[in-house]
PDB file of C-alpha atoms in Angstrom:
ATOM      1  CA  UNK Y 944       8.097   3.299  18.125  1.00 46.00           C
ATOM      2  CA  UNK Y 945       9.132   1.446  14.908  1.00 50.00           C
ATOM      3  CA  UNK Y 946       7.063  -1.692  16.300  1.00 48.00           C
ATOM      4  CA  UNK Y 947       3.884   0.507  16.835  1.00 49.00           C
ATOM      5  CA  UNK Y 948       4.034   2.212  13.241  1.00 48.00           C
ATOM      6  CA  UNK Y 949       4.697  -1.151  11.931  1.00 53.00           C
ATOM      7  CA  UNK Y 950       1.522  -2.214  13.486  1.00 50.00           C
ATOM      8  CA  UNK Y 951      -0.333   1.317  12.471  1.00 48.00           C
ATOM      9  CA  UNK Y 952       0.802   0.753   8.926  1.00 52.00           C
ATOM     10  CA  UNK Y 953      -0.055  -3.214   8.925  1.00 57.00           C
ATOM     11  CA  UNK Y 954      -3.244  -2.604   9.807  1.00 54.00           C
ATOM     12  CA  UNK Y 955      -4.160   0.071   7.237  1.00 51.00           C
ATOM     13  CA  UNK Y 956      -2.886  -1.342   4.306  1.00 59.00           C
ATOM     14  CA  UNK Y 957      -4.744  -4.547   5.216  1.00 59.00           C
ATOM     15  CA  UNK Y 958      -7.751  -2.686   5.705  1.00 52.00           C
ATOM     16  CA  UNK Y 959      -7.457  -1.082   2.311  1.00 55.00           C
ATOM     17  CA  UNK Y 960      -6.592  -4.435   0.587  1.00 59.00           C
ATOM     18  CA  UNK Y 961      -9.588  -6.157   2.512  1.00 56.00           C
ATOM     19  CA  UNK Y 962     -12.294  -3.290   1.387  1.00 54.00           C
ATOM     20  CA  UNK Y 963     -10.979  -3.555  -2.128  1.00 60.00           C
ATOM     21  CA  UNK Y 964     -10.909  -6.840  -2.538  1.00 59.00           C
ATOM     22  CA  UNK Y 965     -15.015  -6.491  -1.148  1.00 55.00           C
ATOM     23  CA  UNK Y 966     -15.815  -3.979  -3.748  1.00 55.00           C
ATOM     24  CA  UNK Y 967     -14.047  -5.786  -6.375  1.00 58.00           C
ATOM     25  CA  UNK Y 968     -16.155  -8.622  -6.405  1.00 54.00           C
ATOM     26  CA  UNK Y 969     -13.470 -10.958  -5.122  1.00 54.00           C
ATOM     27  CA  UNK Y 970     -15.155 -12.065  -1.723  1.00 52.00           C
ATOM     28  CA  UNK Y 971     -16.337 -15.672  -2.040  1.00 46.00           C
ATOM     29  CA  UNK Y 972     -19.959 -14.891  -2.347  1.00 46.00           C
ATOM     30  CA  UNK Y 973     -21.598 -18.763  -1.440  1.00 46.00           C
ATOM     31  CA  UNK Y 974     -18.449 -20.076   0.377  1.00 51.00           C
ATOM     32  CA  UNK Y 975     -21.095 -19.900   3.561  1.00 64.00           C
ATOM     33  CA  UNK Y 976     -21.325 -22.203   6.515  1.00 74.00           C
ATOM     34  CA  UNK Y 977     -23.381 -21.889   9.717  1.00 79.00           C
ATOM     35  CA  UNK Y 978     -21.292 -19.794  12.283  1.00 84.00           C
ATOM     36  CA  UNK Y 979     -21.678 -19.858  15.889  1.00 89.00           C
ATOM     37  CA  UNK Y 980     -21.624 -16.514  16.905  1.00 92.00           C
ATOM     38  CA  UNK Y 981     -21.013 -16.980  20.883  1.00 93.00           C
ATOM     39  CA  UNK Y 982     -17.713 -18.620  19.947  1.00 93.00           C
ATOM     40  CA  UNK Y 983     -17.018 -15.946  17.757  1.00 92.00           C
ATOM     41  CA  UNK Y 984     -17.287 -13.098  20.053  1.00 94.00           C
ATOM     42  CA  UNK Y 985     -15.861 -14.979  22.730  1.00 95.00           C
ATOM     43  CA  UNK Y 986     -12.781 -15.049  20.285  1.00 92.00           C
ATOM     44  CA  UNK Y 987     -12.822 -11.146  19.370  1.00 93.00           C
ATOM     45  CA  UNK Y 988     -13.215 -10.341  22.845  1.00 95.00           C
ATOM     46  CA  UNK Y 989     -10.017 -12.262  24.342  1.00 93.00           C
ATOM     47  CA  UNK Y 990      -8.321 -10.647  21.367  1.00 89.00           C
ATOM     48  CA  UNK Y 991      -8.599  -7.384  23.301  1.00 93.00           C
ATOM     49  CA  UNK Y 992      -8.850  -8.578  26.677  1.00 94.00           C
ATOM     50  CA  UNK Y 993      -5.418  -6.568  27.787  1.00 92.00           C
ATOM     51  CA  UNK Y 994      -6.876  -2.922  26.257  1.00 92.00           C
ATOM     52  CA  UNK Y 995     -10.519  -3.987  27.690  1.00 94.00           C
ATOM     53  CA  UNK Y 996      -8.650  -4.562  31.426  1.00 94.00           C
ATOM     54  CA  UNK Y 997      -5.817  -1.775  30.915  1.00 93.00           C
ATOM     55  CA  UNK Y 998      -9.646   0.841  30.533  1.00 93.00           C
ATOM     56  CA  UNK Y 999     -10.974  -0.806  33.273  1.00 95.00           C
ATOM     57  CA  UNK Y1000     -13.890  -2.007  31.177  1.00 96.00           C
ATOM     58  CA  UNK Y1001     -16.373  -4.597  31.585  1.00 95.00           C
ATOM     59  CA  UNK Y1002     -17.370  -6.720  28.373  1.00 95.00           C
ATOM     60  CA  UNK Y1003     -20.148  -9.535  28.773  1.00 95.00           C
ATOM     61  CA  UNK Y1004     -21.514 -11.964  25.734  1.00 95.00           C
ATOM     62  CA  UNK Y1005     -25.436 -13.059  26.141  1.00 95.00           C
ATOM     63  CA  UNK Y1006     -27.452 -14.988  24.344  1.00 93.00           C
ATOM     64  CA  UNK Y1007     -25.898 -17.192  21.169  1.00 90.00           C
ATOM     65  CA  UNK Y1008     -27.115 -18.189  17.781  1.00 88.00           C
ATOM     66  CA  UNK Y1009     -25.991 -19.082  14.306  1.00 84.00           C
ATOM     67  CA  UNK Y1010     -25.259 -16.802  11.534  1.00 80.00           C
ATOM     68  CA  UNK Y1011     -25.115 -17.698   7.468  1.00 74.00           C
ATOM     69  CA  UNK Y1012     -21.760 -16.328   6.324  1.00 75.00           C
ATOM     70  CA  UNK Y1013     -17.780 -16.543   5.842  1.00 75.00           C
ATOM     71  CA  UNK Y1014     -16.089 -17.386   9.191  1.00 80.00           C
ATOM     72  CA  UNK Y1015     -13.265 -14.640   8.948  1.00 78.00           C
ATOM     73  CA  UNK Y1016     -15.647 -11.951   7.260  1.00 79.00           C
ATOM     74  CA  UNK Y1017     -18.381 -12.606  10.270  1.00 85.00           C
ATOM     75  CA  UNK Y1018     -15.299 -12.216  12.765  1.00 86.00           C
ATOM     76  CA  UNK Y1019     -14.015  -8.714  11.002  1.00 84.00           C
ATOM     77  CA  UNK Y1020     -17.606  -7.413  11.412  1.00 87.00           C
ATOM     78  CA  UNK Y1021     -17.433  -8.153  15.776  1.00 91.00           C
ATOM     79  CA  UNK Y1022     -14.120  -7.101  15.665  1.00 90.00           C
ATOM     80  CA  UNK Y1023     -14.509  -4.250  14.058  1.00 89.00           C
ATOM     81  CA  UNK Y1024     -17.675  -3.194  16.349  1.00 92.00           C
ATOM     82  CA  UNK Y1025     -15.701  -4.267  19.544  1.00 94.00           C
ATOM     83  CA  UNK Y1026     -13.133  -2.349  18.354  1.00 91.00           C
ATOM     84  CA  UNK Y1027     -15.078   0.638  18.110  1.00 90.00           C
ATOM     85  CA  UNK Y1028     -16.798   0.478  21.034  1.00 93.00           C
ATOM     86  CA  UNK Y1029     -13.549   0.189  22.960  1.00 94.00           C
ATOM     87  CA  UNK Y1030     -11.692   2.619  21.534  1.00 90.00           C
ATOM     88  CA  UNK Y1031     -14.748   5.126  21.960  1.00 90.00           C
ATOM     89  CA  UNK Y1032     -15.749   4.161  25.667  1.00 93.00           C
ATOM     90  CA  UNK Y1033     -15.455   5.876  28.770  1.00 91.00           C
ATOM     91  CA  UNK Y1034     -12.964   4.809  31.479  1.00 92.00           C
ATOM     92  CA  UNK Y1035     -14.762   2.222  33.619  1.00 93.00           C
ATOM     93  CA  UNK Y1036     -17.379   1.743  31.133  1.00 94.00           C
ATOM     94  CA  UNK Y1037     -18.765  -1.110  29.510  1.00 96.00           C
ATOM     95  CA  UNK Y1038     -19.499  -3.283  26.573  1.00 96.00           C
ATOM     96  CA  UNK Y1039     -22.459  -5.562  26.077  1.00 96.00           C
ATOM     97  CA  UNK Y1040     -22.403  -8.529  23.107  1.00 96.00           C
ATOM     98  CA  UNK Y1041     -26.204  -9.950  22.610  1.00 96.00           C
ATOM     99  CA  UNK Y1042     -26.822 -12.585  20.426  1.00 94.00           C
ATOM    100  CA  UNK Y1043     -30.797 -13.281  19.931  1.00 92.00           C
ATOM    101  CA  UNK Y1044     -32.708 -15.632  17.199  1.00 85.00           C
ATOM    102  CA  UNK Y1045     -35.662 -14.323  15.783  1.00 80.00           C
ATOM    103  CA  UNK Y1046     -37.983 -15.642  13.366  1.00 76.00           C
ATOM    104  CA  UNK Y1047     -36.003 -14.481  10.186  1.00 75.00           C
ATOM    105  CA  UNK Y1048     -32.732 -14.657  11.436  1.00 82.00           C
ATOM    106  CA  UNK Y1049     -30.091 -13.533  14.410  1.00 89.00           C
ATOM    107  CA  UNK Y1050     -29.652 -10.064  16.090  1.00 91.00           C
ATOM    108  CA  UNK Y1051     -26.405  -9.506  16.725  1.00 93.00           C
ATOM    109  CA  UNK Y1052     -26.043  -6.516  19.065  1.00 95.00           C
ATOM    110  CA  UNK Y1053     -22.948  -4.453  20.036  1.00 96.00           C
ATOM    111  CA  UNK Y1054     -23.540  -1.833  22.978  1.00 96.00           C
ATOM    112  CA  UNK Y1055     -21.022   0.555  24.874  1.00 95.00           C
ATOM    113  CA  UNK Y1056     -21.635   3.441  26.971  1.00 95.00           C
ATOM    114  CA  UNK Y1057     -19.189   5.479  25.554  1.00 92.00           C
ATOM    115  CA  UNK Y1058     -19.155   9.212  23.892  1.00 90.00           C
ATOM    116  CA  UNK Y1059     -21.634   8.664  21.219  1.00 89.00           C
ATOM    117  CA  UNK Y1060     -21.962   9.901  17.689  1.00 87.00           C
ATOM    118  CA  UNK Y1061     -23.798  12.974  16.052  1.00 85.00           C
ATOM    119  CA  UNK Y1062     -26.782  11.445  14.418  1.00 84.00           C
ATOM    120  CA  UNK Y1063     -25.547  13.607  10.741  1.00 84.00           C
ATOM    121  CA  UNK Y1064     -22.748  11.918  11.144  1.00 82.00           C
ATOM    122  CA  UNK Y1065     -24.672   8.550  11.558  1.00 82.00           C
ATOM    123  CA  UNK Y1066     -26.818   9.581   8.424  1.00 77.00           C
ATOM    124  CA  UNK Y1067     -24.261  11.362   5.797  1.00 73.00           C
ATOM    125  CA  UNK Y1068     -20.673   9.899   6.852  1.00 67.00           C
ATOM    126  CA  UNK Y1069     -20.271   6.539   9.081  1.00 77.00           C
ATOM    127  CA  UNK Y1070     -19.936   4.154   6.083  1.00 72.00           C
ATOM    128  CA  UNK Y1071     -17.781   6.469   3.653  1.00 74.00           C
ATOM    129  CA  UNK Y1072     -14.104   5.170   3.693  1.00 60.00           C
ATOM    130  CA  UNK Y1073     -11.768   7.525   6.094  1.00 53.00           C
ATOM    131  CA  UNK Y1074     -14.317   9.741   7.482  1.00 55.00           C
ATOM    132  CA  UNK Y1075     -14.170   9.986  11.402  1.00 53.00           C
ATOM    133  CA  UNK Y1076     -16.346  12.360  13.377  1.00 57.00           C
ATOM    134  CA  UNK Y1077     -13.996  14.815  14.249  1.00 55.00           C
ATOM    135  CA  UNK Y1078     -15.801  16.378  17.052  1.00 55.00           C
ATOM    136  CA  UNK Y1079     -14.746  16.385  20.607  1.00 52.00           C
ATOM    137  CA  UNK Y1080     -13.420  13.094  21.989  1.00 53.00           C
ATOM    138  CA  UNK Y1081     -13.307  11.376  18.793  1.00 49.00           C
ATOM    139  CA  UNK Y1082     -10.099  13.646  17.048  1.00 45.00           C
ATOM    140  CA  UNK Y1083      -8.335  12.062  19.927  1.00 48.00           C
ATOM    141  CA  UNK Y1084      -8.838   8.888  19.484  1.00 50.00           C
ATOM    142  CA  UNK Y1085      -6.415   6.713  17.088  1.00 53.00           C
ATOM    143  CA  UNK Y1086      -8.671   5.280  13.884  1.00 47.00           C
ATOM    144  CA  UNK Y1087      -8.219   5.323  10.023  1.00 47.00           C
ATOM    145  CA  UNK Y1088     -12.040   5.612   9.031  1.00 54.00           C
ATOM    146  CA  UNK Y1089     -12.101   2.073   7.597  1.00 66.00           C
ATOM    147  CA  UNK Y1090     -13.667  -0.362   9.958  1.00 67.00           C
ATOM    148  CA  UNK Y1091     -16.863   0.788   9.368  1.00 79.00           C
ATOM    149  CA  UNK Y1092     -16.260   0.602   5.042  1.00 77.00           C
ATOM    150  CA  UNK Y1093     -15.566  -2.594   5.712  1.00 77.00           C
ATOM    151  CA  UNK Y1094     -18.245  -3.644   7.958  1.00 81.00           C
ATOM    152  CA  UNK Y1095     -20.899  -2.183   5.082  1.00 83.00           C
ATOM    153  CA  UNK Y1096     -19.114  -3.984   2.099  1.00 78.00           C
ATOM    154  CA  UNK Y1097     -19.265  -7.448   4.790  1.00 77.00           C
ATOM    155  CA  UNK Y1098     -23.265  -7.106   5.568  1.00 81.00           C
ATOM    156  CA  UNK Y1099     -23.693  -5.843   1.649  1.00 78.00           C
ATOM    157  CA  UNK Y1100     -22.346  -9.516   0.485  1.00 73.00           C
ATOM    158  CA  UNK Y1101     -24.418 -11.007   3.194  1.00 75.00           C
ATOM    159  CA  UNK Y1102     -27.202  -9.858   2.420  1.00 79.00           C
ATOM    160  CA  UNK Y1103     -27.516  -8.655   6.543  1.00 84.00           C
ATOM    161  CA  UNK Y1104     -28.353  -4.885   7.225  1.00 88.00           C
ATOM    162  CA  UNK Y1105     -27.160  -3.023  10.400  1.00 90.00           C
ATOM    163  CA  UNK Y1106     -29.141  -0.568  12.769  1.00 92.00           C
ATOM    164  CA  UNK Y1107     -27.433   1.932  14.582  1.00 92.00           C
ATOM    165  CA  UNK Y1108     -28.269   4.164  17.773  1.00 93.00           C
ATOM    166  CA  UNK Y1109     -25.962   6.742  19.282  1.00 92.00           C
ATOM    167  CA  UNK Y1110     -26.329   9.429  21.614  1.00 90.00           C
ATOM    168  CA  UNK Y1111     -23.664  12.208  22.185  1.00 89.00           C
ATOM    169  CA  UNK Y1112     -22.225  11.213  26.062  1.00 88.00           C
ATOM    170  CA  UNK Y1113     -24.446   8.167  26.336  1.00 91.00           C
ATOM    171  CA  UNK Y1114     -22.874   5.605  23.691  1.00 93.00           C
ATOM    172  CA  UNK Y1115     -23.970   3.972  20.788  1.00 94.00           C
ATOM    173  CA  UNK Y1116     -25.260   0.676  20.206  1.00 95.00           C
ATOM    174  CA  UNK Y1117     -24.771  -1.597  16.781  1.00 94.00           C
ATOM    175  CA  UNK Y1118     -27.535  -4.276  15.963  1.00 93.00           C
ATOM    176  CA  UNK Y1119     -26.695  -6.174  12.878  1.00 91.00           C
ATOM    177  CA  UNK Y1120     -29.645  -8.225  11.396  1.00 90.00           C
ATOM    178  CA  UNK Y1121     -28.412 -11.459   9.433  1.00 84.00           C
ATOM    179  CA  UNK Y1122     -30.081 -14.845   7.505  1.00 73.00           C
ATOM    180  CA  UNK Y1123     -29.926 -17.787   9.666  1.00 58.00           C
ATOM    181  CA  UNK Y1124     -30.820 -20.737   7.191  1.00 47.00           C
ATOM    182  CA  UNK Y1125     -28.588 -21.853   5.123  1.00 43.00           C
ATOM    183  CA  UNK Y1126     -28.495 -22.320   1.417  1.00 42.00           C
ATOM    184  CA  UNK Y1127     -28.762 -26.000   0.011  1.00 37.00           C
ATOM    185  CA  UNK Y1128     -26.144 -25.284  -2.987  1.00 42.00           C
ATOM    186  CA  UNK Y1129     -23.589 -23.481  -0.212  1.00 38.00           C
ATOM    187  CA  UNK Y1130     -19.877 -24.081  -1.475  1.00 36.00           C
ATOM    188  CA  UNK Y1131     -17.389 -25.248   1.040  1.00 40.00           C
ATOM    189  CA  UNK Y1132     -15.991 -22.797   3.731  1.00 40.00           C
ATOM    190  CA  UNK Y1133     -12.927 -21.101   2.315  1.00 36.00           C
ATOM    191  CA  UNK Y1134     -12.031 -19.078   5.412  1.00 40.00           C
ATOM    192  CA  UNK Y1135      -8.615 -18.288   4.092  1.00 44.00           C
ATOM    193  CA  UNK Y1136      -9.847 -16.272   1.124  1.00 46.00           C
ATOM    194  CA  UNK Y1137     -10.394 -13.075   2.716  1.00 44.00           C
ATOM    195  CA  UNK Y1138      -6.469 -12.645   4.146  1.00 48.00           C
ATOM    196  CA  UNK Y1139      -4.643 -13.656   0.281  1.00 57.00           C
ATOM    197  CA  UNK Y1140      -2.719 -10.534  -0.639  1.00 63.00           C
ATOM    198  CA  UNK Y1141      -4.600  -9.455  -4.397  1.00 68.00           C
ATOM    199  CA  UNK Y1142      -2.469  -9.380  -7.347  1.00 73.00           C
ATOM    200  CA  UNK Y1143      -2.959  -6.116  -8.777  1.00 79.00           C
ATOM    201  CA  UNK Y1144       0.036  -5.882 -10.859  1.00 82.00           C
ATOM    202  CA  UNK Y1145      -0.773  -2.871 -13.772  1.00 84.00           C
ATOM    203  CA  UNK Y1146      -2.097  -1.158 -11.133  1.00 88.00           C
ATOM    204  CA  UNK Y1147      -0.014   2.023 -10.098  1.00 89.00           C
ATOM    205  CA  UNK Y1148      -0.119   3.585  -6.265  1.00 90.00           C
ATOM    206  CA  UNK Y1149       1.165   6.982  -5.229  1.00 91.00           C
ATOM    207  CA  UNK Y1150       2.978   6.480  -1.968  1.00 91.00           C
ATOM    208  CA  UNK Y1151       2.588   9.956   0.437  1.00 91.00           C
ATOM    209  CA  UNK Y1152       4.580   9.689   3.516  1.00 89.00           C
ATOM    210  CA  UNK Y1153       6.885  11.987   5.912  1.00 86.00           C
ATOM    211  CA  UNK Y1154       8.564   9.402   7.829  1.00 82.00           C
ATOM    212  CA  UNK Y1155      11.523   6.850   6.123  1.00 82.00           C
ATOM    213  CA  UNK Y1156      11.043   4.267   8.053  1.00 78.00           C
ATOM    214  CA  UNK Y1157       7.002   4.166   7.521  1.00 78.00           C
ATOM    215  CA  UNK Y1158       7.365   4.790   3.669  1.00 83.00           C
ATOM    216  CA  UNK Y1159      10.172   1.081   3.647  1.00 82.00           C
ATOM    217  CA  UNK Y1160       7.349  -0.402   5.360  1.00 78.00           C
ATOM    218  CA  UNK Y1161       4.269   0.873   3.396  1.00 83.00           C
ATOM    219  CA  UNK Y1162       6.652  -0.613   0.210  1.00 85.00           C
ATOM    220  CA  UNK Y1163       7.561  -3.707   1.648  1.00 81.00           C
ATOM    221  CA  UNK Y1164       3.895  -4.650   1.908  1.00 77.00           C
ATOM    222  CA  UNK Y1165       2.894  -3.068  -1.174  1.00 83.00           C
ATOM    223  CA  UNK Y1166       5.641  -4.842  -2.774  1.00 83.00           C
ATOM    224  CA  UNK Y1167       3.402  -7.982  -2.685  1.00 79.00           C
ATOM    225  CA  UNK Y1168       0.741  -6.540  -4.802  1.00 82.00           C
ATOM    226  CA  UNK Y1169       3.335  -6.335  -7.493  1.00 85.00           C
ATOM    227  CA  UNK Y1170       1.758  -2.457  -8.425  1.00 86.00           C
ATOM    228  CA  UNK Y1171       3.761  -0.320  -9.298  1.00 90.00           C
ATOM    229  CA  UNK Y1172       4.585   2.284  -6.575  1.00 91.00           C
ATOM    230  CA  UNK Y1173       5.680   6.157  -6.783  1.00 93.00           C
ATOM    231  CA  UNK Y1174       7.387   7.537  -3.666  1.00 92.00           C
ATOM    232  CA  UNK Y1175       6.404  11.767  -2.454  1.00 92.00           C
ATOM    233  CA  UNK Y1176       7.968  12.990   0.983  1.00 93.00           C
ATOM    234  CA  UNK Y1177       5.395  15.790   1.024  1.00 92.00           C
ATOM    235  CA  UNK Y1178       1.517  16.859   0.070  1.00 90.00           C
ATOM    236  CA  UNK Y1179       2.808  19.084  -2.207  1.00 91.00           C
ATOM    237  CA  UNK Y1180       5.124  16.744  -3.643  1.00 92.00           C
ATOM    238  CA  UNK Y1181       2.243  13.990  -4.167  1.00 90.00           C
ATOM    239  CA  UNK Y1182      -0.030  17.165  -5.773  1.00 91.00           C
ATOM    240  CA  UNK Y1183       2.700  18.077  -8.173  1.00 91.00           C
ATOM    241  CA  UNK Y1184       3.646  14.550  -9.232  1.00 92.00           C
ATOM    242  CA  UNK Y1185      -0.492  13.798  -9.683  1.00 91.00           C
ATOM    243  CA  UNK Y1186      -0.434  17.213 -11.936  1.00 90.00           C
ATOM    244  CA  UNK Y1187       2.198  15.878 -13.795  1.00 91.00           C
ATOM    245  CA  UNK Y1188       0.966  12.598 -14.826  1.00 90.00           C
ATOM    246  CA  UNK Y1189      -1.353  11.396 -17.447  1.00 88.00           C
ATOM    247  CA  UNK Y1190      -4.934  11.418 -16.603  1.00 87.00           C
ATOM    248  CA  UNK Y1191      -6.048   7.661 -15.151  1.00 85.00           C
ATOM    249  CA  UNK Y1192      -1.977   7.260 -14.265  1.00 89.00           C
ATOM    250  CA  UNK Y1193      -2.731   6.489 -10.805  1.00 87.00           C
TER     251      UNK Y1193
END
């Protein structure tokens, strides 16, 4: 249990670091090189290959083609559609990578026949950070509302844009739509930029958690940041301390 809240926890905060960094500016915005995006899915795909067998799914890759962009920032945007469209299948159903050149660029295409999404969800909600579409199937399914934050901020600094179809029981499918040349004054590839822990020292976090062992964790990391940290057991707690503080304190 520790080992699997560990993991929970891991994975959020690195989420949350990896959007604000985005939004901060800090991404390296011309540290491009041509990415082959075959290899790439190939990658994210063996990542999950025990959860895709343990659902009895069936994922295929066609097609392949080169995208402009940041290695690791290319692979959060497949893994973070693959993720999705595992999480959200059906038992026994299936996931379909295609990869397709076209005159301006590559198509990069996620499909999955799994529960869908409610189109006002699609319109008003899928990009805000930690909203989920709490109907049906979806409340049950484990998620923090980020991947899909993140995936925005990633095609935002790309310059890519993303087209998404969903139907309620029929499954969604993902086409992302990215530049394929690439720029004469590109920088070198600095793949390890995106996964540096900021410095946000000055900065001050309100820490809301039930559970000991999570909130040692969730400090440990945090403790990396060098912000300053406030501890609440409770909601309430965390209201009454925010009450209590100066205005722009956290």
């Amino acid at each position: 249990r520790i080992y699997k809240e560990c993991l929970r926890l891991g994975s959020l905060i690195s989420d949350m670091l990896m959007l604000s960094k985005i939004e901060n500016g800090e991404q390296p915005e011309k540290a491009y090189a041509e990415i082959p995006l075959k290899d790439l899915a190939c990658e994210v795909l063996n990542e999950f290959a025990e959860e895709i067998k343990k659902r009895n799914l069936t994922a295929t890759i066609n097609g392949d083609g080169k995208v402009l962009g940041d290695q690791n920032m290319i692979f959060e945007l497949i893994e973070n559609l693959v993720s999705n469209a595992i999480k959200y299948n059906k038992e026994g159903g299936s996931i379909t990578v295609l990869i397709s050149e076209t005159g301006q660029g590559v198509c990069l295409q996620v499909k999955d026949t799994g529960i869908g999404m409610k189109q006002e969800f699609i319109d008003r909600y899928i990009f805000k950070p930690f909203e989920r579409d709490e109907s049906g199937e979806v409340s049950k399914t484990e998620g923090n509302g980020l991947g899909m934050s993140i995936t925005k901020s990633i095609l935002d600094v790309m310059g890519a844009s993303l087209d998404i179809e969903s139907e309620l029981g029929k499954g969604s499918v993902f086409r992302i739509h990215a530049k394929l040349k690439i720029d004469s004054n590109v920088m070198e590839d600095t793949r390890d930029e995106m996964t540096k822990i900021p410095n946000i020292s000055g900065k001050r976090l309100l820490v809301v958690e039930d559970n000991e062992i999570n909130m040692e964790i969730i400090l440990a990391i945090l403790e990396r940041t060098q912000a300053q940290t406030t501890k609440a057991w409770t909601a309430e707690e965390a209201l009454e301390l925010y009450r209590d503080s100066e205005e722009g304190y956290f």
